[in-house]
PDB file of C-alpha atoms in Angstrom:
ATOM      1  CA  UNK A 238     -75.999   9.286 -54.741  1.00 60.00           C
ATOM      2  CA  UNK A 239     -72.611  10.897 -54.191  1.00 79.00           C
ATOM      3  CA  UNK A 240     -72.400  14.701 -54.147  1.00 91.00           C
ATOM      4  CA  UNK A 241     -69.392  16.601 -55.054  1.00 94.00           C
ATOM      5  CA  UNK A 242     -66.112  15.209 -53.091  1.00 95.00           C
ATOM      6  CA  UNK A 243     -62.980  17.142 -52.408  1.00 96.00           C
ATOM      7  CA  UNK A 244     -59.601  16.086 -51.394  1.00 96.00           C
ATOM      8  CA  UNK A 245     -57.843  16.566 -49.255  1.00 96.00           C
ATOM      9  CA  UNK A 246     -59.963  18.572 -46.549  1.00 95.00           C
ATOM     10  CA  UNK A 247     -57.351  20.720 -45.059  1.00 95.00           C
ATOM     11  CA  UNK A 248     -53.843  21.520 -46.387  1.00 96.00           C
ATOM     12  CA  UNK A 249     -51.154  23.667 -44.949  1.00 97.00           C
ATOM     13  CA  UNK A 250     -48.292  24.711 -47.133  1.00 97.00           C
ATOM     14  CA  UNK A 251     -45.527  27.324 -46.761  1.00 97.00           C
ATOM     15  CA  UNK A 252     -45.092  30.238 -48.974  1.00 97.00           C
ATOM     16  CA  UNK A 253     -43.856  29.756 -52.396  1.00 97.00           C
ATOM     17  CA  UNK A 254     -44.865  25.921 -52.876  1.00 97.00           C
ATOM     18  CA  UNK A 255     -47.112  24.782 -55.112  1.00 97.00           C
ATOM     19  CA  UNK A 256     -50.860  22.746 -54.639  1.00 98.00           C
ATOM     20  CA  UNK A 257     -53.188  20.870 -56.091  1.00 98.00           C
ATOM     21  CA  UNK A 258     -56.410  20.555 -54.813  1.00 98.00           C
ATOM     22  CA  UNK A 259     -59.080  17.958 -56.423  1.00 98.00           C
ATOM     23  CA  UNK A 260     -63.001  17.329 -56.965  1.00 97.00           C
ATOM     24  CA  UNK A 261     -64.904  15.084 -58.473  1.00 97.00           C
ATOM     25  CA  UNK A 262     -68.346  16.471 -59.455  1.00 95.00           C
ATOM     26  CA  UNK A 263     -72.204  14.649 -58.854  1.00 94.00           C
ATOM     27  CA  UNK A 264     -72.293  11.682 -61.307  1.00 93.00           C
ATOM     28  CA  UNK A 265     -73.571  12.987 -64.013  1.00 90.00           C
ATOM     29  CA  UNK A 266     -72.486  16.444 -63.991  1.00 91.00           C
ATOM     30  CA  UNK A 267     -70.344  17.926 -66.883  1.00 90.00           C
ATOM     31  CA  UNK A 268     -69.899  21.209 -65.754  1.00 91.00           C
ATOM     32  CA  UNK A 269     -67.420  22.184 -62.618  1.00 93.00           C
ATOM     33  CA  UNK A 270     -66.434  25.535 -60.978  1.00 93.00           C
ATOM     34  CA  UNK A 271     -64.100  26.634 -58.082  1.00 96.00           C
ATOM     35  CA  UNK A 272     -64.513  29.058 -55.767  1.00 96.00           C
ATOM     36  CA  UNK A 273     -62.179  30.783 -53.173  1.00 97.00           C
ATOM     37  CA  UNK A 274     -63.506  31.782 -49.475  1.00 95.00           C
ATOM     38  CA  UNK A 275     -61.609  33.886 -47.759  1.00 95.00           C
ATOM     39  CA  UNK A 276     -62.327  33.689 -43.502  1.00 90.00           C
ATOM     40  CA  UNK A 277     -65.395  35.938 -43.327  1.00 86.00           C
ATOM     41  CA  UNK A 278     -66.271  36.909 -46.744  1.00 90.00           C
ATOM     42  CA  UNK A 279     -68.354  35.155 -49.461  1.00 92.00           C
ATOM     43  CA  UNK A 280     -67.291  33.047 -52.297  1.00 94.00           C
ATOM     44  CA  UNK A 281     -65.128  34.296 -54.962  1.00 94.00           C
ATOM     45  CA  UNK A 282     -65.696  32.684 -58.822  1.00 92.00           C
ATOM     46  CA  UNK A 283     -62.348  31.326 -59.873  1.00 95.00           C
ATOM     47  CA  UNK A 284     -62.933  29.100 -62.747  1.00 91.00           C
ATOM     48  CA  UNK A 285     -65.516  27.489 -64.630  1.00 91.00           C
ATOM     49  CA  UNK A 286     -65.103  24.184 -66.845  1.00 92.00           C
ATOM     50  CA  UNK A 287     -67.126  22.456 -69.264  1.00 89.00           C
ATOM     51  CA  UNK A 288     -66.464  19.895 -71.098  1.00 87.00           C
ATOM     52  CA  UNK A 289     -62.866  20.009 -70.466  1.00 89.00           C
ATOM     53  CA  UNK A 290     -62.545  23.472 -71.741  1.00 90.00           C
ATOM     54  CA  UNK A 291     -62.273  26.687 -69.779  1.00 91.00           C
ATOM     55  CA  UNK A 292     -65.742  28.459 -69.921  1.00 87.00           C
ATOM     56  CA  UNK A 293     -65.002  31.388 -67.288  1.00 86.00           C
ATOM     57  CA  UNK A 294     -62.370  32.700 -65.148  1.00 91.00           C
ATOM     58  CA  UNK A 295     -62.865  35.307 -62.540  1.00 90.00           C
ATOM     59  CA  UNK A 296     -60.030  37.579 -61.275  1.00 91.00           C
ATOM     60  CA  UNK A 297     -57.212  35.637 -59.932  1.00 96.00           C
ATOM     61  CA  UNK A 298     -53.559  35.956 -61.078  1.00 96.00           C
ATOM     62  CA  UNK A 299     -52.220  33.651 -63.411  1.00 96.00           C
ATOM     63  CA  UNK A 300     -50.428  31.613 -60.272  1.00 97.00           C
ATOM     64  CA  UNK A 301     -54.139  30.029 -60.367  1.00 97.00           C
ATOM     65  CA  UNK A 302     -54.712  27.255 -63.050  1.00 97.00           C
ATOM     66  CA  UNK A 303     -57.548  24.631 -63.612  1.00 97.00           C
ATOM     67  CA  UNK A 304     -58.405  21.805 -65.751  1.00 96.00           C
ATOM     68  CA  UNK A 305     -60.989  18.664 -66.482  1.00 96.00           C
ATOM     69  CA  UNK A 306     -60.292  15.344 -66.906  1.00 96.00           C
ATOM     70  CA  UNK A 307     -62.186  12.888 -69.386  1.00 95.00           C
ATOM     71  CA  UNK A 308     -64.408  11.879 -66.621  1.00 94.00           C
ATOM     72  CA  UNK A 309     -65.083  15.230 -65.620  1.00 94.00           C
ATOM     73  CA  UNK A 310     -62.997  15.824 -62.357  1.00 96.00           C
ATOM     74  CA  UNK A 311     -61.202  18.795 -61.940  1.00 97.00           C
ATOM     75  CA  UNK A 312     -57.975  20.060 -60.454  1.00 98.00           C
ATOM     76  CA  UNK A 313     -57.231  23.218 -58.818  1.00 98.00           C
ATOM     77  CA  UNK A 314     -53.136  24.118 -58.861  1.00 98.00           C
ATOM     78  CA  UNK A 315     -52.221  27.084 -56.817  1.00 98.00           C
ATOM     79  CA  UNK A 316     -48.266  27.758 -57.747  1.00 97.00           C
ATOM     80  CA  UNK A 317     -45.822  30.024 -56.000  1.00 97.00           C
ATOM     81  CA  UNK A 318     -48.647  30.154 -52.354  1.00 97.00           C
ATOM     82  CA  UNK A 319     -48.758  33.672 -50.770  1.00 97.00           C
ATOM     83  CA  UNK A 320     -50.078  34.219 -47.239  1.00 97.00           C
ATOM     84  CA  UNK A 321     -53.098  35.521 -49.169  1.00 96.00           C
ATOM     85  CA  UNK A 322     -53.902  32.068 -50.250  1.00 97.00           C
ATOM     86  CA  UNK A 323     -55.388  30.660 -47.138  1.00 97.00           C
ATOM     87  CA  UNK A 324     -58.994  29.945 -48.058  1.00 97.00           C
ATOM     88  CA  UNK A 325     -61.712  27.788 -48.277  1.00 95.00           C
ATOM     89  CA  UNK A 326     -61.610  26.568 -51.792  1.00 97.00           C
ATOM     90  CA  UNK A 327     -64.679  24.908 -53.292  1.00 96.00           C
ATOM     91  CA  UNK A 328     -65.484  23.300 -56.014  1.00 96.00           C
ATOM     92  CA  UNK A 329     -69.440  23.105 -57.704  1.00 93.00           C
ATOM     93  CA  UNK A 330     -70.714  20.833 -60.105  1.00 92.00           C
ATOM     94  CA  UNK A 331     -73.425  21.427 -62.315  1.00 89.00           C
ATOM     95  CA  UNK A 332     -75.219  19.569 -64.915  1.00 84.00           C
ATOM     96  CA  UNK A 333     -74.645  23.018 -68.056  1.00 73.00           C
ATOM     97  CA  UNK A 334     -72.926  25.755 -68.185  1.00 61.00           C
ATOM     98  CA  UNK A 335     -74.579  28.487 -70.271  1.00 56.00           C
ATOM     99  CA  UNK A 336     -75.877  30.440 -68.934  1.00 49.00           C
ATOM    100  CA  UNK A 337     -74.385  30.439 -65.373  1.00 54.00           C
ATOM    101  CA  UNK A 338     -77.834  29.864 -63.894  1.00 59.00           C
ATOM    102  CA  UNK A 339     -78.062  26.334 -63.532  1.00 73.00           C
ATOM    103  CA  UNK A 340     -77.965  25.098 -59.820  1.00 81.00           C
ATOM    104  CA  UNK A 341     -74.390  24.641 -58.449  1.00 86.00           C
ATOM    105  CA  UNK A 342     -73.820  22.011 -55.978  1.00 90.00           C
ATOM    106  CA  UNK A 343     -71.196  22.493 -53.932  1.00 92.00           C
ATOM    107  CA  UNK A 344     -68.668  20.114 -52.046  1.00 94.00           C
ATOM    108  CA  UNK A 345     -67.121  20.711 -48.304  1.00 92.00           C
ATOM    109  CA  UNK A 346     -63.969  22.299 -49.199  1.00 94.00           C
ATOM    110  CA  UNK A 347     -60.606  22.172 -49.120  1.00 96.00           C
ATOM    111  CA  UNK A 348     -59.240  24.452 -46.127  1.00 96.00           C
ATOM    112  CA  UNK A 349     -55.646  25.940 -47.277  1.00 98.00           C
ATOM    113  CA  UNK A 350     -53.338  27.600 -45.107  1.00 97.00           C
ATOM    114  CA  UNK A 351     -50.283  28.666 -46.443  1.00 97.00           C
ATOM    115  CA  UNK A 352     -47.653  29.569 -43.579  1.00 96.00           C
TER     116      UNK A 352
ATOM    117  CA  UNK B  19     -71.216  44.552 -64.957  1.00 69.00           C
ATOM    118  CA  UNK B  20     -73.113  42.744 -61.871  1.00 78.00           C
ATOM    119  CA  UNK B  21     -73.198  43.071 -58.270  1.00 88.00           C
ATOM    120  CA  UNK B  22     -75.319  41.524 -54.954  1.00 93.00           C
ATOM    121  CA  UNK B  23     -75.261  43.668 -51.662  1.00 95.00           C
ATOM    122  CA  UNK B  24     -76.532  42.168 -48.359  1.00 97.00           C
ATOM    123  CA  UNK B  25     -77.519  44.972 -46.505  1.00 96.00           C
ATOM    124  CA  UNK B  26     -76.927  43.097 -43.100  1.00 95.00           C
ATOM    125  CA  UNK B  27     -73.579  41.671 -41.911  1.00 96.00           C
ATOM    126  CA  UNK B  28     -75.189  40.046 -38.747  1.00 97.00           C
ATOM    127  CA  UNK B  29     -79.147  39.411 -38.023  1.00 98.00           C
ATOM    128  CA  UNK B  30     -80.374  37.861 -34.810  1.00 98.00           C
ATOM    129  CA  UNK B  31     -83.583  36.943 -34.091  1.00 97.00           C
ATOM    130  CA  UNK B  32     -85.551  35.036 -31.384  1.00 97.00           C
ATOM    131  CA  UNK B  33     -86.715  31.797 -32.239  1.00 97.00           C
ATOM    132  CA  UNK B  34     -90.436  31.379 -33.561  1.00 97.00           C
ATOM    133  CA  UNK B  35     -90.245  35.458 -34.451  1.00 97.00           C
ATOM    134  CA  UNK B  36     -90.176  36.036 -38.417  1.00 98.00           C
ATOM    135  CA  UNK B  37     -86.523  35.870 -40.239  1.00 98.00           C
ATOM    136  CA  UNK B  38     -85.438  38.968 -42.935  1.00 98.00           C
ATOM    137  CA  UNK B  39     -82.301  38.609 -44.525  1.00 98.00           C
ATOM    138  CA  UNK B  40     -82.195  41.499 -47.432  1.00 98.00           C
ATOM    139  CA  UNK B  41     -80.486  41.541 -50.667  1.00 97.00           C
ATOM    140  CA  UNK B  42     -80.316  43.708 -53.304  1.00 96.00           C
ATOM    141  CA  UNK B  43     -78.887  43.514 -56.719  1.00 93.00           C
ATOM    142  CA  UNK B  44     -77.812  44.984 -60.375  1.00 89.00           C
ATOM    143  CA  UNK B  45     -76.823  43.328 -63.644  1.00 81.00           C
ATOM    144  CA  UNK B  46     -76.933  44.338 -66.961  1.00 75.00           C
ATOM    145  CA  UNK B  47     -78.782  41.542 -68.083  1.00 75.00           C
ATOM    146  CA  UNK B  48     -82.067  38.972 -66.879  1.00 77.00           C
ATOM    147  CA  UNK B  49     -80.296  37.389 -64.160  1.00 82.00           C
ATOM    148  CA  UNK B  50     -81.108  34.618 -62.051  1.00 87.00           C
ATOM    149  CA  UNK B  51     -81.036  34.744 -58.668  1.00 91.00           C
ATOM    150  CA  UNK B  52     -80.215  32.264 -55.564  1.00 93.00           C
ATOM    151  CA  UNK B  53     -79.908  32.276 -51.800  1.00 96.00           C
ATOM    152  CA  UNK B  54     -77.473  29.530 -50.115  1.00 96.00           C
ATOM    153  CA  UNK B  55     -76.811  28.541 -47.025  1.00 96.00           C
ATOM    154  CA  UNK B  56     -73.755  27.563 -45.109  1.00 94.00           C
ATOM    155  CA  UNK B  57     -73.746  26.354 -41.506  1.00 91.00           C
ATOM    156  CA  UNK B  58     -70.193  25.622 -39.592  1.00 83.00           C
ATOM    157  CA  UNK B  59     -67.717  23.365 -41.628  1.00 74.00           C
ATOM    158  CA  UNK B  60     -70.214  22.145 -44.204  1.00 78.00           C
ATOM    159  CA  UNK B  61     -70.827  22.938 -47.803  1.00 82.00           C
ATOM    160  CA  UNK B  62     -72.755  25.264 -49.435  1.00 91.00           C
ATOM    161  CA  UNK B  63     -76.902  24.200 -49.672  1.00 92.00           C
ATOM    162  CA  UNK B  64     -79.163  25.589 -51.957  1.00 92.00           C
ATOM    163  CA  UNK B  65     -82.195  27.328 -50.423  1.00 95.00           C
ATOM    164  CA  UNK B  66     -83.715  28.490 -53.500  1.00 93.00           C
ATOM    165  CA  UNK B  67     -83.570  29.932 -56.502  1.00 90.00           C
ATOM    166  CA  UNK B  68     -85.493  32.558 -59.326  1.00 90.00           C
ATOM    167  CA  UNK B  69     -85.242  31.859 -62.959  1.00 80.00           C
ATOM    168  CA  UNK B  70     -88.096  34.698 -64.698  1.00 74.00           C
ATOM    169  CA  UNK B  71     -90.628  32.338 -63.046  1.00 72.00           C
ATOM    170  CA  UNK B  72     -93.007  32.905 -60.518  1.00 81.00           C
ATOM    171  CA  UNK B  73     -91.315  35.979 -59.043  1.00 87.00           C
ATOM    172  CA  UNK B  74     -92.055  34.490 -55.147  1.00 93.00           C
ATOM    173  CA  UNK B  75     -89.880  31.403 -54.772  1.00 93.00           C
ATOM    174  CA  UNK B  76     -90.400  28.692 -52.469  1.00 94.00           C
ATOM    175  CA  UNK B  77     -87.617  27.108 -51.023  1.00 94.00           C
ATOM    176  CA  UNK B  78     -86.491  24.521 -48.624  1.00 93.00           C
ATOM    177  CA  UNK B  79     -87.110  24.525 -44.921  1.00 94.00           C
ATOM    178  CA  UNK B  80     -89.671  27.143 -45.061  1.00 96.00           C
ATOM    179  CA  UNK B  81     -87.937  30.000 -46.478  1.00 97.00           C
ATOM    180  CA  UNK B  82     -88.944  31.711 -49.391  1.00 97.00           C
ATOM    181  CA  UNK B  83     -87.781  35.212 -51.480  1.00 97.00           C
ATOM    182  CA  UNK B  84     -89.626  37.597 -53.310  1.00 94.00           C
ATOM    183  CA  UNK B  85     -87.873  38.746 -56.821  1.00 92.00           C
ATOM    184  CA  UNK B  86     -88.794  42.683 -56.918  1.00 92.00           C
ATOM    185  CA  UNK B  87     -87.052  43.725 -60.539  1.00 88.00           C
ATOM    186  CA  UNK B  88     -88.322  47.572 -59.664  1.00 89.00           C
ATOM    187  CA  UNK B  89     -86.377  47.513 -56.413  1.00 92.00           C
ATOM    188  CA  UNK B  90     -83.988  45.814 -57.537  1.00 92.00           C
ATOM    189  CA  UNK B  91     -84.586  43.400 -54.218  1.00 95.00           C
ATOM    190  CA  UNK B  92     -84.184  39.477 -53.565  1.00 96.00           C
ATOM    191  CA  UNK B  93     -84.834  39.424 -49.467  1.00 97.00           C
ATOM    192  CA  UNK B  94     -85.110  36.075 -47.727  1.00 98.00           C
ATOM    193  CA  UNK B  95     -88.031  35.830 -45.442  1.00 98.00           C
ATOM    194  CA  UNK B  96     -89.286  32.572 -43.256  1.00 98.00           C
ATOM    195  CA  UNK B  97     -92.261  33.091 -41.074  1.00 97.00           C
ATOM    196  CA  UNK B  98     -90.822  31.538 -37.655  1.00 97.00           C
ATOM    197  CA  UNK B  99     -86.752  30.696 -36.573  1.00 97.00           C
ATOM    198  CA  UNK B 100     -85.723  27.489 -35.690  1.00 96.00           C
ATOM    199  CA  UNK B 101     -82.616  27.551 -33.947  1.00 96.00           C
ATOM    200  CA  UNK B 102     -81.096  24.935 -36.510  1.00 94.00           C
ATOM    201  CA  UNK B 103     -81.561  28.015 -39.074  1.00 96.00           C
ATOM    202  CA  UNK B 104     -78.649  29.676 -37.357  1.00 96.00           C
ATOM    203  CA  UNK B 105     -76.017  29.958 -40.057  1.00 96.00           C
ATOM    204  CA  UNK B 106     -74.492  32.246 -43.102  1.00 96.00           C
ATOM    205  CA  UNK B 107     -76.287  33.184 -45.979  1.00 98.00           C
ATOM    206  CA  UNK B 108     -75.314  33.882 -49.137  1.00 97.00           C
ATOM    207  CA  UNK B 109     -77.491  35.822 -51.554  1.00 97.00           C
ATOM    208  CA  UNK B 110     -75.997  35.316 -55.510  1.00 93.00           C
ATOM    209  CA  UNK B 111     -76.578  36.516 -58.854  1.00 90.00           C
ATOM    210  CA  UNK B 112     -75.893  34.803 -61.872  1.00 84.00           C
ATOM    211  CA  UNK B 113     -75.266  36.570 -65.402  1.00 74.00           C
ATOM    212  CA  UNK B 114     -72.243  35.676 -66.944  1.00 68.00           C
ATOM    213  CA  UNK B 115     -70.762  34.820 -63.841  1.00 73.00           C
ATOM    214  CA  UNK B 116     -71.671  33.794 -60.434  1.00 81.00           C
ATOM    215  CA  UNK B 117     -71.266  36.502 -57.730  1.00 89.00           C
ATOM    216  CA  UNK B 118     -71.866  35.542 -54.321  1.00 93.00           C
ATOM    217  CA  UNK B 119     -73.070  38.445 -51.212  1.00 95.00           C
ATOM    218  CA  UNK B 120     -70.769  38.854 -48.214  1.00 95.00           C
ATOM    219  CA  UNK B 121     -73.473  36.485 -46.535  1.00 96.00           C
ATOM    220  CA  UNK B 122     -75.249  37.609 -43.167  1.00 97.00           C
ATOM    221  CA  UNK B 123     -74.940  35.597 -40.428  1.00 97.00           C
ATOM    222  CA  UNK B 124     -77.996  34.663 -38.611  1.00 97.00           C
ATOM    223  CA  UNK B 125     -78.637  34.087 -34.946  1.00 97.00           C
ATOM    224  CA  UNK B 126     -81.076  32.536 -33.291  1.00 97.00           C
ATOM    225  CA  UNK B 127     -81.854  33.198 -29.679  1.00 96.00           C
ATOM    226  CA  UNK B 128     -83.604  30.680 -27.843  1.00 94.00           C
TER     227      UNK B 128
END
């Protein structure tokens, strides 16, 4: 069986454009998250989705949106990229959402660098 | 509110000697608790995880973790290194949200 696939792998934008980064979750799977790893430091909750609503949202500005499609993929858009931006982004899929305890399985990541 | 420390940045051991990597925790509610593992440019991996179960959790690869709720601890122990253990580990609590450790990175010396 699949696991969760992310595309593209590496991206490098310059400040102030706009990206989308995208993951399709373990068949199966309604539930997806994304995460943001800064070089060095662990991974920081950015969104949750369930169902193709919006179950949790960490601490991010508002440049940082999500959403999930019928068949439960998700996109990632980062708009208006600061230097601050470069990351490993990753996306987890997981079969509920509620509580936040169910395993997460977690793709490779998308590695961002914003120039 | 919630919150994981990992009391070591860095840990290196010698390979077949015993592997600590110590966590502690708070939340406000039950939480559940995991440790992943992330070697160089791959994904996350589940180790294990604690779910008000059995409060020592057997994982993969021959680690396990002892949940201690009057310490507050969640350490990651395996009896003997392998060199392919050499990686960065995340401990993580999970309330309402997931919270994710610094990590430690682990070295093994042959």
């Amino acid at each position: 069986d699949a696991g969760v696939t992310q595309s593209p792998t590496h991206l490098i934008k310059t400040r102030g454009q706009h990206v989308t980064l995208r993951c399709s979750p373990i068949s199966g799977h309604k539930s997806v998250s994304w995460y943001q790893q800064v070089l060095g430091q662990g991974p920081q909750f950015i969104f949750q989705y369930y169902e193709k609503e919006e179950r949790g949202r960490g601490n991010f500005p508002d440049r940082f949106s999500a959403r999930q499609f019928p068949n439960y993929s998700s996109e990632l858009n980062v708009n208006a990229l600061l230097l601050g931006d470069s990351a490993l982004y990753l996306c987890a899929s997981s079969l509920v959402v509620t509580p936040l305890a169910d395993t997460q399985y977690f793709g490779p990541g998308t590695r961002l660098t914003v120039l | 509110a919630q919150s994981v420390t990992q009391l070591d940045s860095h840990v290196s051991v010698s390979e077949g000697t015993p592997v600590l990597l110590r966590c502690n925790y708070s939340s406000s509610y039950s939480p559940s608790l995991f440790w992943y593992v992330q070697h160089p440019n791959k994904g996350l991996q589940l180790l294990l995880k604690y779910t008000s179960a059995a409060t020592l959790v057997k994982g993969i690869n021959g680690f396990e973790a002892e949940f201690k709720k009057s310490e507050t601890s969640f350490h990651l122990t395996k009896p003997s290194a392998h060199m392919s253990d050499a990686a960065e580990y995340f401990c993580v609590v999970s309330d309402q949200n997931m919270r994710f450790g610094a990590g430690t990175r682990l070295t093994v010396k042959p």
